[in-house]
Coordinates of C-alpha atoms in Angstrom, one line a residue:
Chain G
M1161 CA 62.0 136.1 53.4
K1162 CA 59.0 135.3 55.7
V1163 CA 58.7 137.2 58.9
L1164 CA 56.3 136.4 61.7
G1165 CA 55.3 139.6 63.6
I1166 CA 53.9 139.7 67.2
E1167 CA 52.3 142.7 68.6
S1168 CA 51.3 142.9 72.4
S1169 CA 52.1 146.2 73.7
C1170 CA 48.7 147.3 74.9
D1171 CA 45.1 145.9 74.7
E1172 CA 45.4 144.2 71.0
T1173 CA 47.2 140.9 70.4
G1174 CA 48.3 140.8 66.8
V1175 CA 50.2 138.2 64.7
A1176 CA 50.9 138.4 61.1
L1177 CA 53.2 136.7 58.5
Y1178 CA 54.8 139.0 55.9
D1179 CA 56.8 137.6 53.0
S1180 CA 59.1 140.2 51.3
A1181 CA 58.2 138.7 48.0
R1182 CA 54.7 138.2 48.2
G1183 CA 53.4 140.6 50.8
L1184 CA 51.0 140.0 53.8
L1185 CA 50.1 136.3 53.8
G1186 CA 48.2 136.1 57.0
H1187 CA 47.0 138.5 59.7
R1188 CA 45.1 138.1 63.0
V1189 CA 44.1 140.5 65.7
H1190 CA 42.3 139.9 68.7
S1191 CA 41.1 143.0 70.5
Q1192 CA 40.6 143.0 74.2
I1193 CA 38.2 145.8 74.1
D1194 CA 35.2 143.7 74.8
L1195 CA 37.0 142.5 78.0
H1196 CA 37.9 145.9 79.1
A1197 CA 34.7 147.6 78.3
A1198 CA 33.2 146.3 81.5
Y1199 CA 36.0 148.3 83.4
G1200 CA 36.1 151.4 81.4
G1201 CA 39.6 151.3 80.2
V1202 CA 42.5 149.1 79.5
V1203 CA 43.5 146.9 82.5
P1204 CA 47.2 146.2 82.6
E1205 CA 47.2 142.7 84.3
L1206 CA 44.1 141.5 82.3
A1207 CA 45.9 142.5 79.2
S1208 CA 48.9 140.5 80.1
R1209 CA 46.8 137.4 80.9
D1210 CA 44.8 137.7 77.8
H1211 CA 47.8 138.0 75.6
I1212 CA 49.1 134.6 77.0
R1213 CA 45.9 133.0 76.3
R1214 CA 45.4 134.3 72.8
L1215 CA 48.9 134.3 71.3
P1216 CA 49.4 130.4 70.7
L1217 CA 46.1 130.2 68.8
L1218 CA 46.6 133.4 66.9
V1219 CA 50.0 132.1 65.7
R1220 CA 48.4 128.8 64.6
E1221 CA 45.5 130.7 62.9
T1222 CA 47.7 133.1 61.1
L1223 CA 50.0 130.1 59.7
A1224 CA 46.9 128.3 58.6
E1225 CA 45.6 131.4 56.7
A1226 CA 49.1 131.8 55.0
G1227 CA 49.2 128.2 54.2
C1228 CA 52.8 128.1 55.7
A1229 CA 54.4 125.7 58.2
L1230 CA 56.4 126.9 61.4
S1231 CA 59.5 125.6 59.8
E1232 CA 59.2 128.0 56.8
I1233 CA 59.5 131.2 59.1
D1234 CA 62.9 133.0 58.3
A1235 CA 62.7 135.4 61.2
L1236 CA 60.6 136.8 64.2
A1237 CA 59.8 140.4 64.8
Y1238 CA 58.2 141.6 68.0
T1239 CA 57.1 145.0 69.7
A1240 CA 59.8 145.5 72.3
G1241 CA 58.4 148.8 73.4
P1242 CA 57.0 151.2 74.3
G1243 CA 54.1 149.8 76.1
L1244 CA 53.0 148.0 79.3
A1245 CA 55.9 146.1 80.7
G1246 CA 53.8 143.0 81.4
A1247 CA 52.1 142.9 78.0
L1248 CA 55.4 143.4 76.2
L1249 CA 57.0 140.6 78.0
V1250 CA 54.4 138.2 76.7
G1251 CA 55.0 138.9 73.0
A1252 CA 58.7 139.2 73.3
G1253 CA 58.9 135.7 75.3
A1254 CA 56.9 134.1 72.7
A1255 CA 59.0 135.6 69.9
E1256 CA 62.4 135.0 71.3
A1257 CA 61.3 131.3 72.3
L1258 CA 60.1 130.6 68.8
A1259 CA 63.2 132.2 67.3
L1260 CA 65.5 130.1 69.5
A1261 CA 63.5 127.0 68.7
L1262 CA 63.5 127.5 65.0
D1263 CA 67.1 128.7 65.0
V1264 CA 66.1 132.0 63.1
P1265 CA 66.8 135.6 64.0
A1266 CA 64.5 137.6 66.3
L1267 CA 64.2 141.4 65.9
P1268 CA 63.0 143.7 68.7
I1269 CA 60.7 146.5 67.0
H1270 CA 59.7 149.9 68.1
H1271 CA 55.9 149.9 68.1
L1272 CA 55.7 153.5 66.6
E1273 CA 58.0 152.6 63.8
G1274 CA 55.5 149.8 63.1
H1275 CA 52.8 152.4 63.0
L1276 CA 54.6 154.9 60.9
L1277 CA 55.8 152.4 58.2
S1278 CA 52.4 150.7 58.1
P1279 CA 51.0 153.0 55.2
L1280 CA 53.9 151.5 53.0
L1281 CA 51.9 148.2 53.1
A1282 CA 49.1 149.9 51.2
A1283 CA 48.6 149.3 47.5
D1284 CA 49.3 153.1 47.0
A1285 CA 52.2 153.5 49.3
P1286 CA 54.2 156.7 49.7
D1287 CA 57.9 157.1 48.9
F1288 CA 60.5 158.5 51.4
P1289 CA 60.7 161.1 52.6
F1290 CA 57.5 162.2 54.2
V1291 CA 56.2 163.7 57.3
A1292 CA 54.4 161.3 59.7
L1293 CA 51.4 162.4 62.0
L1294 CA 51.1 159.6 64.6
V1295 CA 48.0 159.9 66.5
S1296 CA 46.7 157.3 68.9
G1297 CA 45.6 156.9 72.5
G1298 CA 49.2 156.9 73.9
H1299 CA 51.0 159.1 71.4
T1300 CA 50.6 162.3 69.4
Q1301 CA 53.8 163.1 67.4
L1302 CA 54.9 164.5 64.2
M1303 CA 58.0 163.1 62.5
R1304 CA 60.1 163.6 59.7
V1305 CA 60.9 160.1 58.0
T1306 CA 63.6 159.9 55.6
G1307 CA 64.0 156.0 55.4
V1308 CA 63.8 153.0 57.5
G1309 CA 65.0 153.9 61.0
E1310 CA 65.5 157.5 60.2
Y1311 CA 63.1 159.4 62.1
E1312 CA 63.3 163.0 63.4
L1313 CA 61.0 164.2 66.2
L1314 CA 59.5 167.4 65.0
G1315 CA 56.8 167.8 67.8
E1316 CA 54.8 165.8 70.4
S1317 CA 52.1 166.1 73.0
L1318 CA 53.3 167.9 76.0
D1319 CA 50.6 166.1 78.2
D1320 CA 47.6 163.9 77.0
A1321 CA 47.7 162.3 73.7
A1322 CA 44.9 163.1 71.3
G1323 CA 43.3 159.8 71.6
E1324 CA 43.6 160.0 75.5
A1325 CA 41.8 163.4 75.2
F1326 CA 39.0 161.7 73.2
D1327 CA 38.7 158.8 75.7
K1328 CA 38.6 161.1 78.8
T1329 CA 36.2 163.7 77.3
A1330 CA 34.0 160.7 76.3
K1331 CA 34.0 159.6 80.0
L1332 CA 33.1 163.2 81.0
L1333 CA 30.2 163.0 78.5
G1334 CA 28.9 159.7 80.0
L1335 CA 29.9 157.5 77.0
G1336 CA 31.5 154.0 77.4
Y1337 CA 34.9 152.5 76.5
P1338 CA 36.4 152.9 74.1
G1339 CA 35.1 156.5 74.2
G1340 CA 37.0 157.8 71.2
P1341 CA 34.9 156.3 68.5
Q1342 CA 31.7 156.8 70.3
L1343 CA 32.6 160.6 71.0
A1344 CA 33.2 160.8 67.0
A1345 CA 29.9 159.1 66.4
L1346 CA 28.0 161.4 68.7
A1347 CA 29.8 164.5 67.1
A1348 CA 28.5 163.5 63.8
T1349 CA 25.0 164.0 65.1
G1350 CA 25.8 167.4 66.5
S1351 CA 26.9 170.7 65.0
A1352 CA 30.1 172.6 66.1
G1353 CA 30.0 176.4 66.8
R1354 CA 27.9 176.6 69.9
F1355 CA 30.7 176.0 72.7
R1356 CA 33.7 178.1 72.6
L1357 CA 36.6 175.6 73.3
P1358 CA 40.3 176.5 73.2
R1359 CA 42.7 175.5 70.6
P1360 CA 45.6 174.6 72.7
M1361 CA 49.1 175.7 71.4
L1362 CA 47.7 176.5 68.0
N1363 CA 49.9 179.6 67.7
S1364 CA 52.8 178.4 69.8
G1365 CA 55.2 178.7 66.9
D1366 CA 56.4 175.1 67.3
L1367 CA 55.0 171.7 66.5
D1368 CA 54.1 170.5 69.9
F1369 CA 50.6 169.6 71.2
S1370 CA 48.7 169.9 74.3
F1371 CA 45.3 168.4 74.8
S1372 CA 44.8 168.3 78.7
G1373 CA 43.4 171.8 78.8
L1374 CA 40.7 170.8 76.2
K1375 CA 39.4 168.2 78.4
T1376 CA 39.3 170.6 81.3
A1377 CA 37.3 173.3 79.1
V1378 CA 34.8 170.5 78.5
L1379 CA 34.6 169.7 82.1
N1380 CA 33.8 173.4 82.8
V1381 CA 31.1 173.4 80.3
V1382 CA 29.4 170.1 81.7
S1383 CA 29.8 171.4 85.3
A1384 CA 28.3 174.7 84.7
P1385 CA 24.7 175.4 85.7
G1386 CA 22.4 175.0 83.0
W1387 CA 24.1 172.2 81.2
Q1388 CA 21.7 169.8 79.5
A1389 CA 22.7 166.4 78.5
A1390 CA 20.7 167.1 75.3
D1391 CA 23.6 169.4 74.4
A1392 CA 26.2 166.6 74.4
A1393 CA 26.3 166.0 70.6
D1394 CA 27.0 169.7 69.9
L1395 CA 29.7 169.8 72.5
A1396 CA 31.1 166.5 71.2
A1397 CA 31.2 168.2 67.8
D1398 CA 33.0 171.3 69.0
F1399 CA 35.6 169.1 71.0
Q1400 CA 36.3 167.1 67.9
Q1401 CA 36.5 170.1 65.9
A1402 CA 39.1 171.6 68.3
V1403 CA 41.3 168.6 68.3
V1404 CA 41.1 168.2 64.4
E1405 CA 41.8 171.8 63.8
V1406 CA 45.0 171.7 65.9
L1407 CA 46.2 168.3 64.4
V1408 CA 45.4 169.7 60.8
R1409 CA 47.3 173.0 61.3
K1410 CA 50.3 171.4 62.9
A1411 CA 50.6 168.7 60.2
L1412 CA 50.5 171.4 57.5
A1413 CA 53.0 173.5 59.4
A1414 CA 55.4 170.3 59.6
L1415 CA 54.9 170.0 55.8
R1416 CA 55.8 173.6 55.2
S1417 CA 58.7 173.7 57.6
T1418 CA 60.3 170.5 56.1
G1419 CA 59.5 171.4 52.5
L1420 CA 58.0 168.0 52.2
Q1421 CA 54.7 167.3 50.2
R1422 CA 53.6 163.9 51.5
L1423 CA 51.9 163.3 54.9
V1424 CA 51.5 159.8 56.4
V1425 CA 48.7 159.5 59.1
A1426 CA 49.0 156.6 61.4
G1427 CA 47.5 155.4 64.7
G1428 CA 44.0 154.7 66.0
V1429 CA 42.9 158.4 65.8
G1430 CA 44.0 158.4 62.1
A1431 CA 40.8 156.5 61.5
N1432 CA 38.7 159.6 62.6
R1433 CA 36.4 160.8 59.6
E1434 CA 36.5 164.3 60.3
L1435 CA 40.4 164.5 60.7
R1436 CA 40.7 162.6 57.3
A1437 CA 38.2 164.9 55.5
Q1438 CA 39.8 168.0 56.8
L1439 CA 43.3 166.9 56.1
D1440 CA 42.5 165.7 52.5
R1441 CA 40.7 169.1 52.0
A1442 CA 43.7 171.1 53.3
A1443 CA 46.3 169.1 51.3
A1444 CA 44.4 169.1 48.1
R1445 CA 44.3 172.9 48.0
R1446 CA 48.2 172.8 48.1
G1447 CA 48.7 169.9 45.9
W1448 CA 50.0 167.8 48.7
R1449 CA 49.0 164.2 49.3
V1450 CA 48.0 162.4 52.4
Y1451 CA 48.4 158.6 52.9
Y1452 CA 46.7 156.4 55.4
P1453 CA 47.3 152.9 56.3
E1454 CA 44.4 150.2 55.2
A1455 CA 41.7 150.8 57.7
E1456 CA 42.3 147.5 59.6
L1457 CA 45.9 148.4 60.2
C1458 CA 45.3 151.8 61.7
T1459 CA 45.0 150.3 65.3
D1460 CA 47.6 148.0 66.8
N1461 CA 48.5 145.0 64.7
G1462 CA 51.1 142.3 64.0
A1463 CA 51.3 143.1 60.2
M1464 CA 53.1 146.5 60.8
I1465 CA 55.6 144.7 63.3
A1466 CA 56.2 141.8 60.8
F1467 CA 56.6 144.5 57.9
A1468 CA 59.1 146.6 60.0
G1469 CA 61.1 143.6 60.7
A1470 CA 61.2 142.7 57.1
L1471 CA 62.3 146.1 56.1
R1472 CA 65.0 146.0 58.7
L1473 CA 66.2 142.7 57.7
A1474 CA 66.3 143.8 54.0
A1475 CA 68.4 146.9 55.0
G1476 CA 70.8 144.5 56.8
A1477 CA 69.9 144.2 60.4
G1478 CA 70.9 140.7 61.7
G1479 CA 68.7 140.4 64.8
S1480 CA 69.6 138.2 67.7
R1481 CA 69.6 134.5 68.1
E1482 CA 70.4 134.5 71.7
G1483 CA 66.9 134.2 72.9
R1484 CA 67.5 137.4 75.0
I1485 CA 64.2 139.0 75.9
A1486 CA 64.8 142.9 75.6
I1487 CA 61.8 145.1 76.3
R1488 CA 61.8 148.8 76.8
P1489 CA 58.5 150.0 78.3
R1490 CA 59.8 153.6 77.8
W1491 CA 61.7 153.9 74.4
P1492 CA 61.8 157.5 72.7
L1493 CA 61.7 156.9 69.0
A1494 CA 64.8 159.2 68.6
E1495 CA 67.0 156.6 70.3
L1496 CA 66.0 154.0 67.7
M1497 CA 68.9 153.1 65.3
R1498 CA 69.0 152.7 61.6
P1499 CA 69.3 149.0 60.6
Chain S
M1367 CA 48.3 185.6 93.4
I1368 CA 47.0 182.6 95.1
D1369 CA 44.1 183.4 97.6
R1370 CA 44.7 181.7 100.8
I1371 CA 41.2 180.9 102.5
H1372 CA 42.2 179.0 105.7
P1373 CA 45.7 178.2 107.0
A1374 CA 46.6 174.8 108.2
D1375 CA 46.8 174.8 112.1
D1376 CA 48.0 172.4 114.6
N1377 CA 44.6 170.6 115.1
G1378 CA 45.0 169.1 111.7
S1379 CA 42.7 171.6 109.8
P1380 CA 43.5 171.6 106.1
L1381 CA 45.4 174.5 104.3
C1382 CA 42.6 175.7 101.8
M1383 CA 43.2 177.8 98.9
H1384 CA 41.3 179.1 95.9
L1385 CA 43.1 178.8 92.5
A1386 CA 41.7 181.1 89.9
T1387 CA 43.6 179.9 87.0
E1388 CA 45.9 177.0 85.6
A1389 CA 48.9 179.2 86.2
E1390 CA 48.0 179.3 89.9
T1391 CA 47.7 175.6 90.2
A1392 CA 51.0 175.3 88.6
A1393 CA 52.3 177.9 91.1
L1394 CA 51.1 175.9 93.8
G1395 CA 52.9 172.8 92.5
A1396 CA 56.2 174.9 92.3
A1397 CA 55.8 176.0 95.9
L1398 CA 55.1 172.4 97.0
G1399 CA 58.0 171.2 95.2
N1400 CA 60.3 173.3 97.3
A1401 CA 58.8 171.8 100.5
L1402 CA 59.2 168.4 99.2
H1403 CA 61.4 165.8 100.8
A1404 CA 62.5 162.4 99.9
G1405 CA 60.4 159.5 101.0
L1406 CA 57.1 161.6 101.0
V1407 CA 53.8 160.0 99.7
I1408 CA 51.4 162.4 98.4
Y1409 CA 47.9 161.5 97.2
L1410 CA 46.4 163.8 94.6
L1411 CA 42.5 163.7 94.7
G1412 CA 40.0 165.1 92.2
D1413 CA 38.0 164.2 89.3
L1414 CA 39.1 164.2 85.7
G1415 CA 40.2 167.7 84.7
A1416 CA 40.5 169.0 88.3
G1417 CA 44.3 169.8 87.7
K1418 CA 46.2 166.9 89.3
T1419 CA 48.6 166.5 86.4
T1420 CA 48.9 170.3 86.0
L1421 CA 50.0 170.5 89.6
V1422 CA 52.6 167.8 89.2
R1423 CA 53.9 169.7 86.1
G1424 CA 54.3 173.0 88.0
L1425 CA 56.2 171.0 90.8
L1426 CA 58.5 169.4 88.4
R1427 CA 59.0 172.8 86.4
G1428 CA 59.7 174.6 89.7
L1429 CA 62.4 171.8 90.6
G1430 CA 64.1 172.6 87.3
H1431 CA 62.6 169.7 85.0
R1432 CA 62.7 171.1 81.4
G1433 CA 61.1 168.2 79.6
S1434 CA 57.6 167.4 79.1
V1435 CA 55.3 166.1 81.9
K1436 CA 52.9 163.7 80.3
S1437 CA 49.9 162.3 81.9
P1438 CA 50.8 158.8 83.3
T1439 CA 47.3 157.4 82.6
Y1440 CA 48.5 155.0 79.8
T1441 CA 51.8 154.3 81.3
L1442 CA 50.8 154.1 85.0
I1443 CA 54.1 155.6 86.1
E1444 CA 56.4 158.4 84.9
P1445 CA 59.7 158.7 86.8
Y1446 CA 61.8 161.8 86.9
V1447 CA 65.1 162.7 88.4
V1448 CA 65.1 166.2 89.3
S1449 CA 67.7 168.3 91.1
R1450 CA 67.8 166.6 94.3
L1451 CA 65.4 163.7 94.4
N1452 CA 63.7 160.9 92.5
L1453 CA 60.1 161.7 91.8
Y1454 CA 57.5 159.1 90.7
H1455 CA 54.3 160.2 89.2
F1456 CA 51.6 157.6 89.3
D1457 CA 48.2 157.2 87.8
F1458 CA 46.1 154.2 88.6
Y1459 CA 43.0 155.6 86.8
R1460 CA 42.9 152.3 84.7
F1461 CA 43.1 149.8 87.5
N1462 CA 40.4 147.2 87.7
S1463 CA 41.6 145.5 90.8
P1464 CA 44.0 147.0 93.5
D1465 CA 46.0 143.8 93.3
E1466 CA 47.4 145.1 89.9
F1467 CA 49.5 147.3 92.0
L1468 CA 51.5 144.5 93.5
D1469 CA 51.2 142.3 90.3
A1470 CA 52.9 145.4 88.5
G1471 CA 55.7 145.6 91.3
L1472 CA 54.9 149.1 91.9
D1473 CA 55.0 148.8 95.6
E1474 CA 58.6 148.7 95.1
Y1475 CA 58.8 152.3 94.4
F1476 CA 57.4 153.3 97.9
G1477 CA 59.2 153.2 101.1
G1478 CA 62.5 154.3 99.4
Q1479 CA 64.3 157.7 98.9
G1480 CA 61.9 158.7 96.1
A1481 CA 58.9 161.2 96.5
C1482 CA 55.7 159.6 95.1
M1483 CA 52.8 161.7 93.8
V1484 CA 49.8 159.4 93.2
E1485 CA 46.6 160.2 91.0
W1486 CA 43.7 157.9 91.8
P1487 CA 45.2 156.4 94.9
G1488 CA 41.8 154.7 95.8
K1489 CA 42.2 152.4 92.8
A1490 CA 45.2 150.7 94.5
A1491 CA 44.0 150.8 98.0
P1492 CA 44.5 149.0 100.3
H1493 CA 47.9 148.2 99.1
L1494 CA 49.2 151.8 99.0
P1495 CA 51.1 153.3 102.1
P1496 CA 49.2 156.0 103.7
P1497 CA 49.7 159.5 102.5
D1498 CA 52.0 162.0 104.4
L1499 CA 50.1 164.7 102.5
E1500 CA 46.6 164.7 100.6
V1501 CA 46.0 167.3 98.0
A1502 CA 42.3 167.4 97.1
L1503 CA 41.2 169.6 94.0
S1504 CA 37.8 170.3 93.0
L1505 CA 36.0 172.5 90.8
A1506 CA 35.0 176.0 92.1
G1507 CA 33.4 178.2 89.5
T1508 CA 35.8 178.4 86.8
G1509 CA 38.8 177.9 89.1
R1510 CA 39.6 175.3 91.6
Q1511 CA 39.4 174.8 95.3
V1512 CA 42.3 173.0 96.8
E1513 CA 42.6 171.4 100.4
L1514 CA 46.2 170.2 101.7
K1515 CA 46.0 167.9 104.6
A1516 CA 48.9 166.4 106.5
G1517 CA 48.7 162.7 107.6
T1518 CA 51.9 162.3 109.3
E1519 CA 54.7 164.5 111.1
A1520 CA 56.6 164.6 107.8
G1521 CA 53.5 165.8 106.0
R1522 CA 53.0 168.4 108.7
R1523 CA 56.6 169.7 108.4
C1524 CA 56.0 169.9 104.5
L1525 CA 52.6 171.8 104.9
T1526 CA 54.3 174.2 107.4
E1527 CA 57.0 174.9 104.9
L1528 CA 54.7 175.4 102.2
S1529 CA 52.4 177.6 104.2
N1530 CA 55.3 179.8 105.2
A1531 CA 56.5 180.1 101.7
L1532 CA 53.1 181.2 100.3
R1533 CA 52.8 183.7 103.2
A1534 CA 56.3 185.2 102.5
P1535 CA 56.3 188.4 100.4
P1536 CA 57.6 187.7 97.0
A1537 CA 61.4 188.2 96.6
P1538 CA 62.4 191.5 94.8
A1539 CA 63.0 191.0 91.1

């Protein structure tokens, strides 16, 4: 079963071909980060227009890489939400149109389902059940995953997502876009411990997060008299340490409360080295294991969407053949149905 | 207790307050919520971290909203239905061109029966309707200075109600 996956929920256009018998056959991502860098953020309308330009080419390149003709595709899978409406419409329109032309089913996929199943694409894949920590620019969530389409929300950010906190704090420190990775790079050159930043909701007794106050705490430091730009690396290190500490402690608490021993980390912030190092250390002490997607599948991509589509088809989902474009810009994962 | 520095007057002077803590920013939001009317457009001004989303969170909590109040930076708009009105929380921080406001169809939220709270309104000017009320937050020591200024008659009524509510002695527990 060959599934062509299309991802266009935000600033990456991703296309991939996944074969349930042979694995990932082709995989292309075009990032709009360069385009957005000039503007200091993801720009919704630019994003939509760029998806339109890139998609046909990416589909051709992906099929060429896979050595596969359009007519060999058995199903389409596309990100139907959550995301920016205009950007979602581009991928949904392309996928539904292709499906109609090829007379194959199309499956709308939840973007976060793609992320949290993506570690299953790795050579060393975890078995169900596991706890998933999803950390990106738009989301920070802990979930109990017992099977495809079986997701229980354990906790989430009540305000800013962890990646958003990285991006905005980077902006406060005068770094460019995307600020998260640059902030992490700056943090690696500094040492934590000089600035006392809060650990929001560390002891809240639940598995929710809050990162907005941390950004404000950084603002207070850089606005105080005596602040020197030379201290930015140390402040970045303290900021990163605060975010990582909260993420690690809550992820461990989620494992304890569910009695599970496998943690899956997905989303762009999951590529953060300090987060990985501290999670691995903490888990190893307890005999637990942490799984990550392949590095190139941490950020948004089409492979995770094709893969989620293939898993849903294998589990009995039929998909639609009506060419009906169904996007849901706001789509709580808890409302997602089992296949 | 919120420390009122300068009351609004009929000459258009802003209502000025010092907010010592995040809790006071939220409390001002809750008080503003009680003075809110359908159709009001409120601009929220201030830099990253000034407390704009915190104020909206306090406002929504005051109106009985129990769920989370997330920053709309990535989604551009977070809609809420609270006890008696539709409330739309916008954030145009990521806009490159004001025209994206029209391209995204966001103008359709304005001019109706909803109340619109707008962060980074400058990024959508000149397409945005003028504000009934402007709330400007800025850093002041470790707290915040806030100025509320009415731009229309509806805004002045809202500001008067808010001002009276803040002056009234707290209800007995």
